Coordinates of C-alpha atoms in Angstrom, one line a residue:
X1 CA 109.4 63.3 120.4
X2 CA 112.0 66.2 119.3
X3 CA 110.6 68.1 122.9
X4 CA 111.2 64.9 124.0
X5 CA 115.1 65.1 123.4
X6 CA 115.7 68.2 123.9
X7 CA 114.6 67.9 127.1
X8 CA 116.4 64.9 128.0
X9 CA 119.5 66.1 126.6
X10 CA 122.6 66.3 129.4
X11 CA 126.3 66.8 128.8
X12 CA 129.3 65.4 130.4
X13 CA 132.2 67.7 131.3
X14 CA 135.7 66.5 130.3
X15 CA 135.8 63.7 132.9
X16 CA 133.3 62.4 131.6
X17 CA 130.8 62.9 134.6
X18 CA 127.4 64.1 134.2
X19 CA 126.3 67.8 134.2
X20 CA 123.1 67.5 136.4
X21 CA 123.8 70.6 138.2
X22 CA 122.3 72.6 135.2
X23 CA 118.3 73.5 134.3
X24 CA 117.1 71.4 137.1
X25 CA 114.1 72.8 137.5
X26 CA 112.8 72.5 133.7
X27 CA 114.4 69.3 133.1
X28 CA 112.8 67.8 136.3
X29 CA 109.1 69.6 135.2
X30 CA 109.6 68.3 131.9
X31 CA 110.3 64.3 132.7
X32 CA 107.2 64.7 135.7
X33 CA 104.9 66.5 133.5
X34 CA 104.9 63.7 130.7
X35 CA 105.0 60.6 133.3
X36 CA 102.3 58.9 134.9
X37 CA 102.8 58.6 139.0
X38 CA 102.9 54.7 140.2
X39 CA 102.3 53.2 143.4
X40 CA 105.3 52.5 145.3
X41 CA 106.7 48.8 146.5
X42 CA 107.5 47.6 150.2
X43 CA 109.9 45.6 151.8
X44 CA 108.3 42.5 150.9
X45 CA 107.4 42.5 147.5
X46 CA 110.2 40.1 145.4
X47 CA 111.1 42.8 143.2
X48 CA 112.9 44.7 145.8
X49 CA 114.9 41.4 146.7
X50 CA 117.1 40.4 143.4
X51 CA 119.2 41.8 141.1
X52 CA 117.4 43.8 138.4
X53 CA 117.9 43.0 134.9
X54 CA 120.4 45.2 132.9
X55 CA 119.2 47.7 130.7
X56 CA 119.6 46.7 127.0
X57 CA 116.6 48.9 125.4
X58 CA 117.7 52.4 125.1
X59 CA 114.7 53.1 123.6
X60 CA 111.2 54.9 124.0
X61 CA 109.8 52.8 126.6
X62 CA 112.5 53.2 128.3
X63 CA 112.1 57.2 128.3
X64 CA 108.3 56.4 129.5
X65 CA 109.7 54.7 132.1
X66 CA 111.9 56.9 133.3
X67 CA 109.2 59.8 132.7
X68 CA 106.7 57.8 135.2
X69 CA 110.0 57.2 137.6
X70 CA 109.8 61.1 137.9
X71 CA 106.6 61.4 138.1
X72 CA 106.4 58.9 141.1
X73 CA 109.3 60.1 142.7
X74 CA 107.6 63.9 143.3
X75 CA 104.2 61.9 144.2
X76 CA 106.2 60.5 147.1
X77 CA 108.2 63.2 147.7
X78 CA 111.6 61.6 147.7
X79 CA 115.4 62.3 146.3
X80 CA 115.9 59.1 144.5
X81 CA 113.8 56.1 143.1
X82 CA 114.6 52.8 141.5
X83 CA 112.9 51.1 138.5
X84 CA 111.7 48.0 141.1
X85 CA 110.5 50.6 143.4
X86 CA 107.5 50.8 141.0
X87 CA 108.1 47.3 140.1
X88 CA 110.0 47.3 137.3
X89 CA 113.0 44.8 137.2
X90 CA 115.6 46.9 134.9
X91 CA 118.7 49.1 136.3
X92 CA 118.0 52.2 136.0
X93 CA 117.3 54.9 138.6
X94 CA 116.2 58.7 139.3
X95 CA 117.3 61.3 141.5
X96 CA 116.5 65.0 142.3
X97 CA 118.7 65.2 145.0
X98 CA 120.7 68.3 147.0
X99 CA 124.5 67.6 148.0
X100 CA 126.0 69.3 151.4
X101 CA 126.9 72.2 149.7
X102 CA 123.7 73.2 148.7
X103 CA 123.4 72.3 144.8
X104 CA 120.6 70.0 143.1
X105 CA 121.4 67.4 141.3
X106 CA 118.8 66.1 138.4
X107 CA 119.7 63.1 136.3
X108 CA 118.6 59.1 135.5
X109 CA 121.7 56.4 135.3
X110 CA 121.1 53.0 133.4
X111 CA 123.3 50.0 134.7
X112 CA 125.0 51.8 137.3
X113 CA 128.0 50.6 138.9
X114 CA 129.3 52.1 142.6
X115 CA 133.0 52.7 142.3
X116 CA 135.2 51.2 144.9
X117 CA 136.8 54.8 146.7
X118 CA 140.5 54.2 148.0
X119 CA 141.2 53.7 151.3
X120 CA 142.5 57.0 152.0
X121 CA 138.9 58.6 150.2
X122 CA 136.6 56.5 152.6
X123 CA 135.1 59.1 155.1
X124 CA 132.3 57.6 156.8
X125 CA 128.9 59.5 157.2
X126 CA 127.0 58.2 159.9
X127 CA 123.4 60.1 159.6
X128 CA 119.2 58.6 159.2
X129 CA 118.6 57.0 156.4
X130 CA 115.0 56.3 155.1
X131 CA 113.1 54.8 152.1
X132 CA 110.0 55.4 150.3
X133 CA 109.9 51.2 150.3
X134 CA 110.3 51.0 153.9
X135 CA 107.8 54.0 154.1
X136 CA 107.9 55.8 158.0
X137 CA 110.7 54.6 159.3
X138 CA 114.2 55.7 160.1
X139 CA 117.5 54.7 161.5
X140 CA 121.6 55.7 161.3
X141 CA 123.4 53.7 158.4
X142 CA 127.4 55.0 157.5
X143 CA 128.5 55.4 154.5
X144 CA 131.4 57.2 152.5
X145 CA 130.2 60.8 152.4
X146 CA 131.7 60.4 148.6
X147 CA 130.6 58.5 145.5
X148 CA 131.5 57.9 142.2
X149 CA 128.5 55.7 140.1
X150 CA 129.3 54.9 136.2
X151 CA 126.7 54.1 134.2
X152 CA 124.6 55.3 131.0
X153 CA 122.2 57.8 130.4
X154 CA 118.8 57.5 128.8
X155 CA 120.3 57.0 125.7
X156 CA 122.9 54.4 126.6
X157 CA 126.0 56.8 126.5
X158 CA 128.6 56.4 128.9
X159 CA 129.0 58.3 132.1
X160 CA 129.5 59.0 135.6
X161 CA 127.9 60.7 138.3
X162 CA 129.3 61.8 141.4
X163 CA 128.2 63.4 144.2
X164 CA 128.9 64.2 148.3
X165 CA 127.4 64.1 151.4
X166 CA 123.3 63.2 151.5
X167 CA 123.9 63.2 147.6
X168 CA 126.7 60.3 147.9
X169 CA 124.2 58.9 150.5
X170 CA 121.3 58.7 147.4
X171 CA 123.7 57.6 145.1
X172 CA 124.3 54.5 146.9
X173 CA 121.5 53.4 148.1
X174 CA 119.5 54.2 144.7
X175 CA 122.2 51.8 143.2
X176 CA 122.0 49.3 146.2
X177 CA 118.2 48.8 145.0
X178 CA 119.1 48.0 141.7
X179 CA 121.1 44.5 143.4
X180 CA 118.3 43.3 145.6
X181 CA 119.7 45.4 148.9
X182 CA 117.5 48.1 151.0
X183 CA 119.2 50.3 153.6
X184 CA 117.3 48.1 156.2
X185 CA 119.4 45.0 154.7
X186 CA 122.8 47.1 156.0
X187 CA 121.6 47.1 159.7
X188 CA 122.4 45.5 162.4
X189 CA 119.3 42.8 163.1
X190 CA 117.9 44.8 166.2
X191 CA 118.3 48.0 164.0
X192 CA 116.6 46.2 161.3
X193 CA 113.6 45.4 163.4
X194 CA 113.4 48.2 164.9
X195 CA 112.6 50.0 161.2
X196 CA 110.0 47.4 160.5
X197 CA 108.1 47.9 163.8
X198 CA 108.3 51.8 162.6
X199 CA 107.0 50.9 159.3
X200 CA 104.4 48.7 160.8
X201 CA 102.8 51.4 163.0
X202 CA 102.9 54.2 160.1
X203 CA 100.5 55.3 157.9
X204 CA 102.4 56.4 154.1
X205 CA 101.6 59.3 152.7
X206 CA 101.6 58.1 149.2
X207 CA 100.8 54.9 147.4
X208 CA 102.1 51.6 147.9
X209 CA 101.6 48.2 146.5
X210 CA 100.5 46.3 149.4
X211 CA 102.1 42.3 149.6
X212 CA 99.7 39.6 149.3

């Protein structure tokens, strides 16, 4: 349990936004090496499809939890997973993510909350977006190529995380999952169908929970 913390432990600079720029590697190893992988949920499944409890626990199962979040994440090879993504209905999500300029990111937010940028801030970012619960398919979503998320860490402290470019792009749609929304939820209805036709004829290359 003391490996435990000091593992987990992440400071905030005097903004009071995350450091997750720091000891990526060994943090990330440390959270995958003590989780468990899960199977991942689909576009489908009613977890994916309401708003997730708030967290409230800011306890040891929670730290499982986000351990097995980890763990899953690198199974499926993605940047950023959601506690109903292995269906879990609390807000909380992971990411291990790279911004534009190069630099990983490597952090869990409880509750998070996507700040509302000012007009002037709101650059849209018009590139693919995909999701390991919509597993093989792809398809061009804008969003602000900026993003601010408050929130709590692991151990229910206050903070924020913000982040640019494909990183801005995980941070919102990691918090999108958390209020019953996927990417595929943002398209237009052709679009939409379109990535459910691609999903249809793909094969995943990690586990999902199929829907009955």
């Amino acid at each position: 349990m003391a490996q435990q913390e000091t593992d987990e432990q992440i400071s905030v600079d005097d903004e009071g936004f995350l450091v997750d720029t720091e000891d990526c590697e060994a943090r990330e190893a440390a959270y995958r090496e003590r989780g468990t992988s899960r199977p991942i949920t689909v576009v489908g499944n009613p977890v994916l499809h309401k708003e997730c409890k708030d967290v409230t626990a800011f306890d040891g199962e929670l730290a499982r939890l986000i351990d097995d979040m980890f763990a899953s994440q690198r199974t499926a090879e993605g940047v950023g997973l959601a506690a109903n993504q292995i269906g879990v209905d609390l807000k909380v999500f992971v990411y291990d993510c790279m911004d534009d300029d190069g630099v990983r990111h490597v952090g869990a937010i409880c509750n998070p909350v996507l700040e509302e940028l000012p007009p002037g801030e709101r650059v849209l970012d018009d590139a693919n977006e995909g999701c390991l619960s919509v597993p093989t398919a792809y398809a061009g979503l804008a969003r602000p190529d900026y993003a601010v998320v408050r929130g709590q860490d692991a151990e229910g402290n206050p903070v924020r995380v913000r982040g640019n470019g494909y990183f801005a792009r995980c941070l919102q749609h990691e918090t999108d999952h958390l209020y019953g929304y996927l990417y595929i939820d943002r398209l237009s209805k052709r679009d939409r169908k379109d990535a459910l036709r691609q999903m249809a004829e793909g094969t995943p290359r990690y586990e999902v929970v199929p829907n009955d």
